[in-house]
Structure formats: structure tokens, C-alpha cells
Short mmCIF file of C-alpha atoms and ligand atoms in Angstrom, two decimals:
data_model
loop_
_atom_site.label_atom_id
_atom_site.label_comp_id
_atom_site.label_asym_id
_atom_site.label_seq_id
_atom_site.Cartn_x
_atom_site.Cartn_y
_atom_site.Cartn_z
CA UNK M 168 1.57 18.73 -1.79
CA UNK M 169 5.26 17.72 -3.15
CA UNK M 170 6.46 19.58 -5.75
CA UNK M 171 7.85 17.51 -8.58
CA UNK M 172 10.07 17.81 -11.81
CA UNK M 173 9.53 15.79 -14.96
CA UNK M 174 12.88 15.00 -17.02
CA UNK M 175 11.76 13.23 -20.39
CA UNK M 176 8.22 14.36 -19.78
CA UNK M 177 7.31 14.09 -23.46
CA UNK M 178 7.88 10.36 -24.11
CA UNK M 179 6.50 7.22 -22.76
CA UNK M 180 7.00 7.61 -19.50
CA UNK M 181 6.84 11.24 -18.93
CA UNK M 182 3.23 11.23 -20.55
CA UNK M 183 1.88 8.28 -18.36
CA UNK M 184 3.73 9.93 -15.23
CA UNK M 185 1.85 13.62 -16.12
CA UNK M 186 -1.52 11.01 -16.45
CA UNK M 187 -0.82 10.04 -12.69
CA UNK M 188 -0.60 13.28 -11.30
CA UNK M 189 -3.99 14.58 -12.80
CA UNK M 190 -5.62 11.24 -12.04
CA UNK M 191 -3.83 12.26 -8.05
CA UNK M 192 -6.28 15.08 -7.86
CA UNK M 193 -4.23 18.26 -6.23
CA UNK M 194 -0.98 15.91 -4.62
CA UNK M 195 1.23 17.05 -6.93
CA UNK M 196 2.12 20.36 -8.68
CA UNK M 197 4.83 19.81 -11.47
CA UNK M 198 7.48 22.43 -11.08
CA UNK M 199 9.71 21.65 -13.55
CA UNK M 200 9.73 19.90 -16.49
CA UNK M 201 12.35 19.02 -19.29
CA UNK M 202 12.39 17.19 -22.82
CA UNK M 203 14.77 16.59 -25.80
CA UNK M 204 12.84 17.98 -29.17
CA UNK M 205 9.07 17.38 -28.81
CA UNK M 206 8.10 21.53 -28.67
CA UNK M 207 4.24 20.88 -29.75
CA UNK M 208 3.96 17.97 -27.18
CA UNK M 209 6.13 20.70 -24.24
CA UNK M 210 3.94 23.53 -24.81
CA UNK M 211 0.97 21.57 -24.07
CA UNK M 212 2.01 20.39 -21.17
CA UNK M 213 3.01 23.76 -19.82
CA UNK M 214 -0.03 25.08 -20.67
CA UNK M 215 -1.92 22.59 -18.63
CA UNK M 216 0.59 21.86 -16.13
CA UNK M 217 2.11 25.44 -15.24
CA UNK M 218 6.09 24.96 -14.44
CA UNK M 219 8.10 27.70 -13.27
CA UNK M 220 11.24 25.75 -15.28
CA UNK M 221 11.26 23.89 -18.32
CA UNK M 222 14.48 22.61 -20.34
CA UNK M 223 14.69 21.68 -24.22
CA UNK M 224 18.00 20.19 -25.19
CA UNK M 225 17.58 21.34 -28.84
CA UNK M 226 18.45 24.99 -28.51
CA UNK M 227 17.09 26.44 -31.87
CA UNK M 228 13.32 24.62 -30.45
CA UNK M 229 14.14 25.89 -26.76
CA UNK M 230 14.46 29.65 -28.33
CA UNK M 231 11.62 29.00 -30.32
CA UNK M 232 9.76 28.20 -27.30
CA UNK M 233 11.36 31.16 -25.33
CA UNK M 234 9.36 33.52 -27.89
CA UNK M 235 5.88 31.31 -27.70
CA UNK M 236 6.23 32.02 -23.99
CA UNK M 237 7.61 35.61 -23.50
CA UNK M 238 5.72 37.66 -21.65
CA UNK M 239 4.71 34.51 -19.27
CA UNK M 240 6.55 33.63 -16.00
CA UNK M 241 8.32 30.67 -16.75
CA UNK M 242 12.00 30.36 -17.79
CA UNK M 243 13.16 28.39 -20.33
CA UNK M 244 16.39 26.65 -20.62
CA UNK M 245 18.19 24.74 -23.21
CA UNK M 246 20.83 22.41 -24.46
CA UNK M 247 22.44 19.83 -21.73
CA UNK M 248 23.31 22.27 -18.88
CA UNK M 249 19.63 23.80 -18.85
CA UNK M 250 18.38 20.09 -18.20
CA UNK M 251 20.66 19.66 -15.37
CA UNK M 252 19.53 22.86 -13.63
CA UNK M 253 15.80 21.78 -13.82
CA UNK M 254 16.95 18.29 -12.05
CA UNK M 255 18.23 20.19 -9.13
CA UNK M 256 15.98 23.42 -9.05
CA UNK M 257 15.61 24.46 -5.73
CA UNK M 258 11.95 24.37 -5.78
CA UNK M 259 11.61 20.28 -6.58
CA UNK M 260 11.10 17.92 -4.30
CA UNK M 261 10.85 14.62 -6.07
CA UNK M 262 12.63 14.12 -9.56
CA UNK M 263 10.92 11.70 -11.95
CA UNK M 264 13.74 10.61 -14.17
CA UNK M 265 12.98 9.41 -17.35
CA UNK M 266 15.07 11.05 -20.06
CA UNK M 267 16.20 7.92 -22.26
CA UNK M 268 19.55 6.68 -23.07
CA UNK M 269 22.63 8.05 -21.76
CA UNK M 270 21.41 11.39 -22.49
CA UNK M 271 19.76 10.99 -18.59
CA UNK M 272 22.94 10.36 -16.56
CA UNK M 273 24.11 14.16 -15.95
CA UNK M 274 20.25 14.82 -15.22
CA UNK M 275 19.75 11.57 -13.18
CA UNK M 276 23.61 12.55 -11.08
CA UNK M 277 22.06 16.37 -10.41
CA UNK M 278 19.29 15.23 -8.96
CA UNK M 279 20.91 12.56 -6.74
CA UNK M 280 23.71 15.60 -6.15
CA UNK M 281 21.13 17.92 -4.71
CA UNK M 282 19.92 15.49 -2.76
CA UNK M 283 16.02 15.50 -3.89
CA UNK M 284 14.21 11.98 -3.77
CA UNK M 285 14.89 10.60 -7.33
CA UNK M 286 11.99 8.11 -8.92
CA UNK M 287 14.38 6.27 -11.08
CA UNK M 288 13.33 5.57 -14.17
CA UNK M 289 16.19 6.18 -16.98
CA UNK M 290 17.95 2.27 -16.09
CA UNK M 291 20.96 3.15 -18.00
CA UNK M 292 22.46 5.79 -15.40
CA UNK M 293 22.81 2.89 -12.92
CA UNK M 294 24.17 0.84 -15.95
CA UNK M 295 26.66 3.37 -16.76
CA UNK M 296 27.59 4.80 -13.05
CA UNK M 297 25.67 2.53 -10.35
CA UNK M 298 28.72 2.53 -8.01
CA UNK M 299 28.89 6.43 -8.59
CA UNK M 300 25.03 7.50 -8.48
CA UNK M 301 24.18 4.98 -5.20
CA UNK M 302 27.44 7.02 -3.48
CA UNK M 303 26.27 10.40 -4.15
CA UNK M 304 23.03 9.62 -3.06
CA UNK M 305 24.40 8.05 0.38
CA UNK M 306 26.33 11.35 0.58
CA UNK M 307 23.06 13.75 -0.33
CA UNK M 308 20.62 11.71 1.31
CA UNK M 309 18.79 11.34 -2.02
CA UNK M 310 15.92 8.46 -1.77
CA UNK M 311 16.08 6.42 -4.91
CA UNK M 312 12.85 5.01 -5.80
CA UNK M 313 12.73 2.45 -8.33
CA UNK M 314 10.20 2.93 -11.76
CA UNK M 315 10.80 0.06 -13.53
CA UNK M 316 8.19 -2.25 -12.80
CA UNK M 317 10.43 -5.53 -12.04
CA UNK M 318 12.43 -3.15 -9.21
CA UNK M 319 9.45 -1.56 -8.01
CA UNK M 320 7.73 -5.08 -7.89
CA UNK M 321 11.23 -6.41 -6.00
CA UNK M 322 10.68 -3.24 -3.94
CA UNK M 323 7.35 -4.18 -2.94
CA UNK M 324 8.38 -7.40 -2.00
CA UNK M 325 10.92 -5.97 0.53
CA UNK M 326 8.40 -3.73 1.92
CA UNK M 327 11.04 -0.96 1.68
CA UNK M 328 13.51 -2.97 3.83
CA UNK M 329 16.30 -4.44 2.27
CA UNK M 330 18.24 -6.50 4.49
CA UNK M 331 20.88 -8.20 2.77
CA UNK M 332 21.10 -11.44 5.04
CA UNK M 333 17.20 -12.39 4.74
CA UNK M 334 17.62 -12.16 0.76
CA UNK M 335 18.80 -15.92 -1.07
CA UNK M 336 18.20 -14.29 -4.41
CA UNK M 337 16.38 -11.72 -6.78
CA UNK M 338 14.27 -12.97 -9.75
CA UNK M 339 13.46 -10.32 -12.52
CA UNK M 340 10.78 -11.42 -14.88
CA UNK M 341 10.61 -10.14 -18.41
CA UNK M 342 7.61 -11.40 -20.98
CA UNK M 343 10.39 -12.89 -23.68
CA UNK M 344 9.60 -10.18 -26.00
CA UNK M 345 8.20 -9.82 -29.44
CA UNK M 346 10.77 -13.03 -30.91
CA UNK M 347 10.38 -15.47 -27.58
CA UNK M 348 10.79 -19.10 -29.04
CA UNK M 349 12.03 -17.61 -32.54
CA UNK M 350 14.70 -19.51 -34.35
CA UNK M 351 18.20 -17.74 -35.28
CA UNK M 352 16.96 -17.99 -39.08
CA UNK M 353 13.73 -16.22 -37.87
CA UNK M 354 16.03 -13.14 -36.30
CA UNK M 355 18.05 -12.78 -39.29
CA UNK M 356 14.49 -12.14 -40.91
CA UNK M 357 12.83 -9.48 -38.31
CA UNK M 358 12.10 -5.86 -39.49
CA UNK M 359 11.93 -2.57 -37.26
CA UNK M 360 8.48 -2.80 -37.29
CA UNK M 361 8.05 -6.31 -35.77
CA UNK M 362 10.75 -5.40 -32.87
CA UNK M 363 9.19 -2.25 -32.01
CA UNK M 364 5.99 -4.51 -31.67
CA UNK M 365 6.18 -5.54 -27.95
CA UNK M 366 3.59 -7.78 -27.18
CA UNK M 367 2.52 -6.67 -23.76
CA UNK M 368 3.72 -3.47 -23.47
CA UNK M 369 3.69 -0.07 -24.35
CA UNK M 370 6.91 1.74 -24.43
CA UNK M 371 9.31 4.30 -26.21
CA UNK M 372 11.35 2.88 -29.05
CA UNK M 373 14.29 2.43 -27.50
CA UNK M 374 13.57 0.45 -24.72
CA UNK M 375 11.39 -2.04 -27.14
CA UNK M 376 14.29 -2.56 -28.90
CA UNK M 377 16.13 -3.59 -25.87
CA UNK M 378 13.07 -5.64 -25.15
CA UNK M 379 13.34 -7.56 -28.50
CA UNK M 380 17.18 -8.18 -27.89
CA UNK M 381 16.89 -9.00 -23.72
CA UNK M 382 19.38 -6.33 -23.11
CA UNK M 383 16.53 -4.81 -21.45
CA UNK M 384 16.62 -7.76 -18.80
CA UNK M 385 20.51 -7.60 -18.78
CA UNK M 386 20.32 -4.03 -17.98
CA UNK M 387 17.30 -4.52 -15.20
CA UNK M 388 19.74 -6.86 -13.33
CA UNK M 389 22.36 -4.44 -13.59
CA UNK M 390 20.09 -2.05 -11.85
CA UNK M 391 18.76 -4.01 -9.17
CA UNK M 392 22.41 -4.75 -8.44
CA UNK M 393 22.89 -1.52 -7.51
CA UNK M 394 19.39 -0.42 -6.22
CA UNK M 395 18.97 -3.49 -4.00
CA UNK M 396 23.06 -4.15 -2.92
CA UNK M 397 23.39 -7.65 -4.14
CA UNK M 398 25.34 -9.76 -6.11
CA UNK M 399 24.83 -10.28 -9.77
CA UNK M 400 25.00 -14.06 -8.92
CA UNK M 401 21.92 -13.37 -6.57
CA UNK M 402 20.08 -12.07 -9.65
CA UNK M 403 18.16 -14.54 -11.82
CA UNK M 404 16.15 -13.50 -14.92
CA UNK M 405 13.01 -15.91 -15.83
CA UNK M 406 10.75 -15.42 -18.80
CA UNK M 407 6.87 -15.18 -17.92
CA UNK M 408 5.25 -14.26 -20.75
CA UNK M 409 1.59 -12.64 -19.41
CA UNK M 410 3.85 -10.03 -17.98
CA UNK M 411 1.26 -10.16 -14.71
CA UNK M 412 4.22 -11.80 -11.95
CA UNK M 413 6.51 -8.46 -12.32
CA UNK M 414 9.48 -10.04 -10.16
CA UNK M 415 10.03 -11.48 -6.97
CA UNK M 416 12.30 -12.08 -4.17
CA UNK M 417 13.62 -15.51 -2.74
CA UNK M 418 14.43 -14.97 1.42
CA UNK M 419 16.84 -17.64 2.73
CA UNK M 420 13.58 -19.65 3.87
CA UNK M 421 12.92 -20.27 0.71
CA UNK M 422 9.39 -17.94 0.97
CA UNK M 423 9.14 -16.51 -2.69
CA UNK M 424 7.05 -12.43 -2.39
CA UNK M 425 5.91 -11.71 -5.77
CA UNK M 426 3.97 -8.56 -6.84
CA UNK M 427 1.08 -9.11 -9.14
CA UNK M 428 -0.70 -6.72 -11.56
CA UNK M 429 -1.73 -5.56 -14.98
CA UNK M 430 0.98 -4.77 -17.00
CA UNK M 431 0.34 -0.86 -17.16
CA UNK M 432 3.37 1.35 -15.94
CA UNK M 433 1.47 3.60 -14.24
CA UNK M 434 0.96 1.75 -11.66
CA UNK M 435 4.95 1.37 -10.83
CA UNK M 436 4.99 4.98 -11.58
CA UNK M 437 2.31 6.05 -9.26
CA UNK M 438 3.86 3.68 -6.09
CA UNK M 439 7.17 5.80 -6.98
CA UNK M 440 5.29 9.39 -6.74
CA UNK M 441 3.54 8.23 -3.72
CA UNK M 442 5.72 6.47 -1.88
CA UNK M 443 5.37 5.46 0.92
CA UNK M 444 1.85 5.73 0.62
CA UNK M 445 -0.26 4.50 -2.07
CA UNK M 446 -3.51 6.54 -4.00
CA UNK M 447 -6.42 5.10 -5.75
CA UNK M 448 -5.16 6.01 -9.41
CA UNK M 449 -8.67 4.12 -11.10
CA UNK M 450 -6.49 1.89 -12.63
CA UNK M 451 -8.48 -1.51 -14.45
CA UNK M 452 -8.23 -4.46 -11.09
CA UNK M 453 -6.22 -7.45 -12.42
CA UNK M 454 -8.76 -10.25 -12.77
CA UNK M 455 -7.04 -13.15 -11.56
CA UNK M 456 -10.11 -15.65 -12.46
CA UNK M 457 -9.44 -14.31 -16.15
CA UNK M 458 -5.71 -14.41 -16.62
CA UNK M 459 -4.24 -17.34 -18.91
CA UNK M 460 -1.63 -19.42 -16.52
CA UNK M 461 1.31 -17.87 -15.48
CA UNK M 462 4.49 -19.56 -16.78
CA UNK M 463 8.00 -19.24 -16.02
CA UNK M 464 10.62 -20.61 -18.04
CA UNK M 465 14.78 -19.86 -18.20
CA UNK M 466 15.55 -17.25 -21.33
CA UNK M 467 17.72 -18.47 -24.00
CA UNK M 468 20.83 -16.79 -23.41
CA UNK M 469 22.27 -18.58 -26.90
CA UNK M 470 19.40 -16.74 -29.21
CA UNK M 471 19.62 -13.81 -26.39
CA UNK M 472 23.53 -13.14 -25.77
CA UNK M 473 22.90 -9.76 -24.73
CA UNK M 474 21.64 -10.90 -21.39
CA UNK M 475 25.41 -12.85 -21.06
CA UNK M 476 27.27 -9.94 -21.69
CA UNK M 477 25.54 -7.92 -19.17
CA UNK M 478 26.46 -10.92 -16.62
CA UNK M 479 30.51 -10.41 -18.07
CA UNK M 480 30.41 -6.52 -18.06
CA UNK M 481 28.78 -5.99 -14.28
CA UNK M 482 31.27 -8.59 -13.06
CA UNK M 483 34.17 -7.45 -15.08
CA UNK M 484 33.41 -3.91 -13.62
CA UNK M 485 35.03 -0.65 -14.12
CA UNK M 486 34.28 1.04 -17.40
CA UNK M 487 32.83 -2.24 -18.84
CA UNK M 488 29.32 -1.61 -18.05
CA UNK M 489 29.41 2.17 -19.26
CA UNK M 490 31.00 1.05 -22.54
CA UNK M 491 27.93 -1.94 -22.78
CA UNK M 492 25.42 0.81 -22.33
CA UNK M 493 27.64 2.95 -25.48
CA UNK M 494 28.04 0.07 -27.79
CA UNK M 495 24.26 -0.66 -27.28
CA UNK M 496 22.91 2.39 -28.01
CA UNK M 497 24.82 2.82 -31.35
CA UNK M 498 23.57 -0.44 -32.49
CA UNK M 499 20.29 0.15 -31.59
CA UNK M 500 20.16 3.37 -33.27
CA UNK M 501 21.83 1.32 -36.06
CA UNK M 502 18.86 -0.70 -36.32
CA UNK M 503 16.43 1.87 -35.95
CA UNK M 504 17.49 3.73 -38.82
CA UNK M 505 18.15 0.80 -41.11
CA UNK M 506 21.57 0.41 -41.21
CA UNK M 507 22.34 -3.31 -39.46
CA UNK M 508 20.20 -6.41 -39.25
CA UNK M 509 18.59 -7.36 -36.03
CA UNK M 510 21.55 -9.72 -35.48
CA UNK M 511 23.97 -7.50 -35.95
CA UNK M 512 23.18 -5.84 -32.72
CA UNK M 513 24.85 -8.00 -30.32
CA UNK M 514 27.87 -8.37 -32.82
CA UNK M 515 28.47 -4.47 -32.35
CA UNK M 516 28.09 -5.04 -29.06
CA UNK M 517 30.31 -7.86 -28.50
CA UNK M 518 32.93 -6.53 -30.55
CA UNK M 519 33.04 -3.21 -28.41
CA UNK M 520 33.69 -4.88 -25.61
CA UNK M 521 35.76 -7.13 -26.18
CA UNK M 522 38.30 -4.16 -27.71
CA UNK M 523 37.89 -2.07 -24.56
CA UNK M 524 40.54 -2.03 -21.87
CA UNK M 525 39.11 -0.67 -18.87
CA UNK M 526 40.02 1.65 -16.17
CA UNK M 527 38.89 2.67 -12.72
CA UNK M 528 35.99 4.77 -12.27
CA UNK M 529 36.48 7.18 -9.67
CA UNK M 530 33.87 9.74 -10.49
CA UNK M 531 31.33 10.74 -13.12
CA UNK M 532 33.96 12.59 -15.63
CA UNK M 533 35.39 8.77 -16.42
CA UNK M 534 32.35 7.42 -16.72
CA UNK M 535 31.60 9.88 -19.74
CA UNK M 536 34.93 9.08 -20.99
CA UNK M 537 34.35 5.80 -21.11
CA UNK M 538 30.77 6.22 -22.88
CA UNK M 539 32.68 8.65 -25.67
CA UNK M 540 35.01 5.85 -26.01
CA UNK M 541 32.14 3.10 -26.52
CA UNK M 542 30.34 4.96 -28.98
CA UNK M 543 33.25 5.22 -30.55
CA UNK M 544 34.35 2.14 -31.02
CA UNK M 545 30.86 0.94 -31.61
CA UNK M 546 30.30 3.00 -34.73
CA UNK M 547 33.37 1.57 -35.99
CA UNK M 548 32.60 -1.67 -35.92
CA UNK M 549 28.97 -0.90 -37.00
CA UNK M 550 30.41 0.91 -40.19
CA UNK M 551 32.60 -2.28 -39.90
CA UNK M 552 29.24 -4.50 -40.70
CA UNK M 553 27.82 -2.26 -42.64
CA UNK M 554 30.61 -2.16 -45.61
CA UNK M 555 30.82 -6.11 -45.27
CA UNK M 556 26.77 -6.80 -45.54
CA UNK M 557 26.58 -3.61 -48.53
P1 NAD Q 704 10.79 7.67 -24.82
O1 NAD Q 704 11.68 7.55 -25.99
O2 NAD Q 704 9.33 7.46 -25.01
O3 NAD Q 704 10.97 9.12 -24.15
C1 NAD Q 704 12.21 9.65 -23.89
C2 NAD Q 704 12.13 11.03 -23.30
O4 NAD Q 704 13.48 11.51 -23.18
C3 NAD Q 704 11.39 12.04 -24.19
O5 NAD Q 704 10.72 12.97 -23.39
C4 NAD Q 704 12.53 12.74 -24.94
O6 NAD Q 704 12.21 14.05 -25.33
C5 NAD Q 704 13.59 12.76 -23.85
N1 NAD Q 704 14.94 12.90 -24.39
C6 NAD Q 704 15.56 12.16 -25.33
N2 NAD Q 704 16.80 12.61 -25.55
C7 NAD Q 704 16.98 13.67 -24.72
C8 NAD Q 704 18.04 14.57 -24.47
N3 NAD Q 704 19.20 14.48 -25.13
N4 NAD Q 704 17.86 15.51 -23.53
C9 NAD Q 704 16.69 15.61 -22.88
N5 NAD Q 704 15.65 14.81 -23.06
C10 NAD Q 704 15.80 13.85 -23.98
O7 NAD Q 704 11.37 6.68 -23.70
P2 NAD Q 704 10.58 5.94 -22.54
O8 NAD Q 704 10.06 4.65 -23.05
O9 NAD Q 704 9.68 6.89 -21.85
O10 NAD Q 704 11.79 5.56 -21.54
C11 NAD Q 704 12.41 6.51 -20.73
C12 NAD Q 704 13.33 5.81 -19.76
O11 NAD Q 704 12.55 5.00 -18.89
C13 NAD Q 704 14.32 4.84 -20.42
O12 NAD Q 704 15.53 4.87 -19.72
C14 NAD Q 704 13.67 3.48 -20.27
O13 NAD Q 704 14.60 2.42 -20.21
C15 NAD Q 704 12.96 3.65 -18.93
N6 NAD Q 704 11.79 2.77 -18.78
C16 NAD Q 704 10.74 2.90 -19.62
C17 NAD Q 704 9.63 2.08 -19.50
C18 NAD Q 704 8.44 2.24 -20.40
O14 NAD Q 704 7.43 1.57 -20.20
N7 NAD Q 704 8.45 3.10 -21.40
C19 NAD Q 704 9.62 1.11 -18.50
C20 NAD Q 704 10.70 1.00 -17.65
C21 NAD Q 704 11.79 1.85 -17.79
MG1 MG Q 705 11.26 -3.14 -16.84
#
């Protein structure tokens, strides 16, 4: 039985990971678990699940939850440093990461630190720090096993062995998202509503929006650049809308391994938890005789810049990347709450980075000072586009 810890076990990912292990009949027993503000959603899954640890990072809900519990044998933490210390509890063997945002890479870097077997799926640690988090986990002997189903498809397709020389090149699929084929007129048009409205799958706000703007592919190549070793110019994104082909890998042969299957993370998620093995999770069989044809097709990088400036910030290096990750999250946010257009999102972005003058990352306290700078700068130039569209 391993003993595993949840981080961001409340949203998308967390819930469909908690699914897993109940549908993994007695494999797991979930030791520790840790959200941001969802208390209802917490306390059921402690009642159900039993931790020994949990973390809330609001610390007026955490007390709150403190009381609920008193009297029970669990111990309930709070604010940033509480989530850290249920990453690297002594008891945990395997780490699910999936707190969103930057909000994960302290969580995501104490896991790797205490050298647990990480099942990676908060992408924008490895944006942020990739050169930092694959280090520490050479020094701790932390496995990191990909979530995200294009690395865990790419993976796959290695069978676990990546050897650099055999590779000729990555290619990460993505389905397009909600405005594939749309005109810039059409963007200028699209509400929250419509770009939270992914079209094959079901995810936490955030990462829908990245979906709608293609950072979300700019940031999965980022990622596999660091999971998988390689250079970003080995690291080709094609669209393929039915979302079934989840990547691939080219060998020098030219032999293309794909992995195939529905589009339904818990399938990624359950190949992390089990790794190296693999469980009967009574998942729905993909019925090949009933898909539509799979297509491939190049993305649009002029409709799509974000998946450019990914390209410029991973091979301008340094802070670049972390301050990508910052000035993307503001604007996101931005849009969320109404405050930009969809369009405005990669103008934040852009601006940010082109402002930034970057310096060498030698361990995770620059990386953070990089990300305070980004969001920095980012809200500027949002407020910037905000006074000139009011
Ligand atoms: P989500 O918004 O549904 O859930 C986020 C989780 O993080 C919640 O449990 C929330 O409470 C927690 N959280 C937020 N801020 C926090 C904080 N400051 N401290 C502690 N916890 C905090 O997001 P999601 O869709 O589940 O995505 C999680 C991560 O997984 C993201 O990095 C995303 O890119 C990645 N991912 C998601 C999917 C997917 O299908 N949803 C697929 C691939 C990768
Ligand atoms: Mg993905």
C-alpha cells in the first residue's frame, strides 16, 4: 500500500485523483492532504478519506476547520508553510501535486527536497524553476512522474526510458481550444464564459483559460523540456482537435509512438499513482471504430502568440520563464474577473517581458524574486490597459 499526499485536492485534479484511489480498491491510503479555501469540499474529504495532515492556506478557514475537527486525530495546518510541511511529511510516499498557479512551486520544491516520488501535475513549477526542481530531484532521488496527459502520453511512448540519442523530436498535441479557426475580430468578441468552455475537456478555470490562449501548449513544451532533457527546438506542438492522439515521440528512424485514449484525466492520473504498474480503473474503452478522423494541423502562432513567447522565454532563459508564468497569471486573473479583453492577455504578457532584464537563477529564492517582480510589472501594465480601454 503507498501512502500518498494530495496538494490541491479540492479542485479539478485533486477530485478526479481522490476518484482513482477509491476506484484502486485498498492501494492507496491518502495521508495527507492540502487545499487553498474550499473548507466544505476539505472536510468531506477527510471524513471519507482519513489523513493524519491536512493544510488550508486561508488561515481564518484552516482555524475554522481546527475547531470542526478538535477532539479528532488529525492536525491541521495553515497558510503557505503548513502546505509545505504536508508535501514533505514523513509519512508520504508519493506526492500528487496539483495546487494551481505559482501558488504550487514551494509545495512542488518540498516534495522534490524530501526526496518522495512527485506525480507532477502543477506545470508551472517546471515553468518557473525547471532547471532548479529537475536538480533537487537528481540530488534527493525524487522520481518525477508526469500528470499532464501530453507528458504522460510522451512518457508512455518512451516506456520510461529516455535516451536522448534515439529521440529526433517531441510532438505535444493540444485540441486548439474553445476559439481554434476563430478570426482576430472573433477574439476581440469572446466572453469568460465561452473561454472557460473547453470543448473536450474538463478542467479548473485557470488552466482553460490557458487552453483558450495556447499558453497552455507553450507551457507543456516548457515542461517536457525539462521532464524529458531536450531541446525546445526538439519540441513541436500540433493541433488535433478529438483530443484522442495525446502526444507522441519521433526516434531518429523516423518510427512515430503515440498514446491513444479518451480524453479523461484520470487515466494520466492513475498511470502516475501506479507507476510502473498499471490497475483496471473501469474507465469507458476508447472505441476506435467510433471516433471521427484524427487530424493534425500546425497552430496559428499569429492568432496564438502566447505559444511564441514561450519559444523566446525558455530559450532566452534565466528569469524569463518565471516572469512568463507571473505576467500570465495576472492577466488571466485579469480576465477572469472582468477587467481586460481576451486580447489583452498576451499584450500584458508581452509587455512584461519585454521590460524584464533578467538575471541568473541559482536557487529557488530568485526564482520567487523574479515571480514578485513579474506580477509586478504585469499589473502595471494591466492597470496600463485598463485606464486606456475605460
Ligand atoms: P483547480 O483550480 O481546479 O484546483 C486548484 C487546486 O489548488 C484547488 O484544490 C485549490 O484549493 C488549490 N489552491 C489554489 N490556490 C492555492 C494556494 N494558494 N494554496 C494551496 N492550494 C491552493 O485547478 P486544476 O485544473 O485541478 O489544475 C491544477 C494543476 O494541474 C494546474 O497546475 C494545472 O495546470 C494542472 N493540470 C490540470 C489539468 C486538468 O485537467 N484540470 C490537466 C493537466 C494539468
Ligand atoms: Mg495537458
Amino acid at each position: 500500500m503507498k501512502n500518498i499526499v494530495i496538494l490541491g485536492s479540492t479542485g479539478s485534479i485533486g477530485v478526479n485523483a481522490l476518484d482513482v484511489v477509491e476506484r484502486n480498491g485498498g492501494r492507496f491510503n491518502v495521508v495527507g492532504l492540502a487545499a487553498g479555501s474550499n473548507l466544505p469540499l476539505l472536510l468531506e474529504q477527510i471524513n471519507k478519506f482519513s489523513p493524519s495532515k491536512v493544510a488550508l492556506y486561508d488561515s481564518s478557514l484552516a482555524k475554522e476547520l481546527r475547531e470542526i475537527l478538535s477532539g479528532k486525530k488529525i492536525e491541521v495546518l495553515s497558510g503557505i508553510e503548513g502546505i509545505i510541511e504536508v508535501a514533505a511529511m514523513e509519512q508520504g510516499d508519493l506526492v500528487l501535486s496539483a495546487i494551481v498557479g505559482a501558488a504550487g512551486l514551494l509545495p512542488t520544491y518540498s516534495a522534490i527536497k524530501s526526496g518522495k516520488d512527485v506525480a507532477l501535475a502543477n506545470k508551472e513549477s517546471l515553468v518557473m524553476a525547471g532547471a532548479i526542481m529537475m536538480a533537487e530531484a537528481k540530488r534527493s532521488g525524487a522520481k518525477i512522474i508526469p500528470v499532464d496527459s501530453e507528458h504522460s502520453a510522451i512518457f508512455q511512448a518512451l516506456n520510461g526510458d529516455v535516451k536522448k540519442k534515439n529521440v529526433k523530436r517531441l510532438i505535444i498535441t493540444g485540441s486548439g481550444g474553445p476559439f481554434r479557426g476563430c478570426s482576430a475580430d472573433r477574439l476581440n468578441e469572446v466572453t469568460v464564459a465561452e473561454a472557460l468552455r473547453h470543448p473536450n475537456w474538463s478542467m479548473g478555470k485557470k488552466i482553460s483559460i490557458d487552453s483558450a490562449t495556447m499558453m497552455n501548449k507553450g507551457f507543456e513544451m516548457i515542461e517536457a523540456r525539462w521532464l524529458f532533457d531536450l531541446e525546445p527546438g526538439k519540441i513541436d506542438i500540433l493541433i488535433h482537435p478529438q483530443s484522442i492522439v495525446h502526444s507522441m515521440v519521433e526516434f531518429v528512424d523516423t518510427s512515430i509512438i503515440a498514446q491513444l485514449g479518451i480524453p479523461d484525466m484520470r487515466l494520466p492520473i492513475s498511470y502516475a499513482l501506479n507507476y510502473p504498474d498499471r490497475i483496471d480503473v473501469s474507465l469507458p474503452s476508447l472505441n476506435l471504430e467510433e471516433i471521427t478522423p484524427l487530424t493534425f494541423e500546425k497552430p496559428d502562432t499569429d492568432i496564438f502568440p502566447s505559444i511564441k513567447f514561450a519559444y523566446q522565454a525558455i530559450s532566452k532563459g534565466d528569469t524569463y520563464p518565471a516572469v512568463l508564468n507571473a505576467a500570465n497569471e495576472v492577466a488571466v486573473q485579469a480576465f477572469i474577473s472582468g477587467e481586460i479583453r481576451f486580447p489583452d492577455i498576451p499584450v500584458v504578457i508581452e509587455e512584461t517581458i519585454s521590460a524584464h532584464n533578467p538575471f541568473k537563477v541559482k536557487n529557488i529564492s530568485d526564482i520567487l524574486r523574479a515571480d514578485k517582480w513579474g506580477i509586478k510589472k504585469g499589473r502595471a501594465v494591466k492597470e496600463g490597459l485598463v485606464r486606456k480601454g475605460s
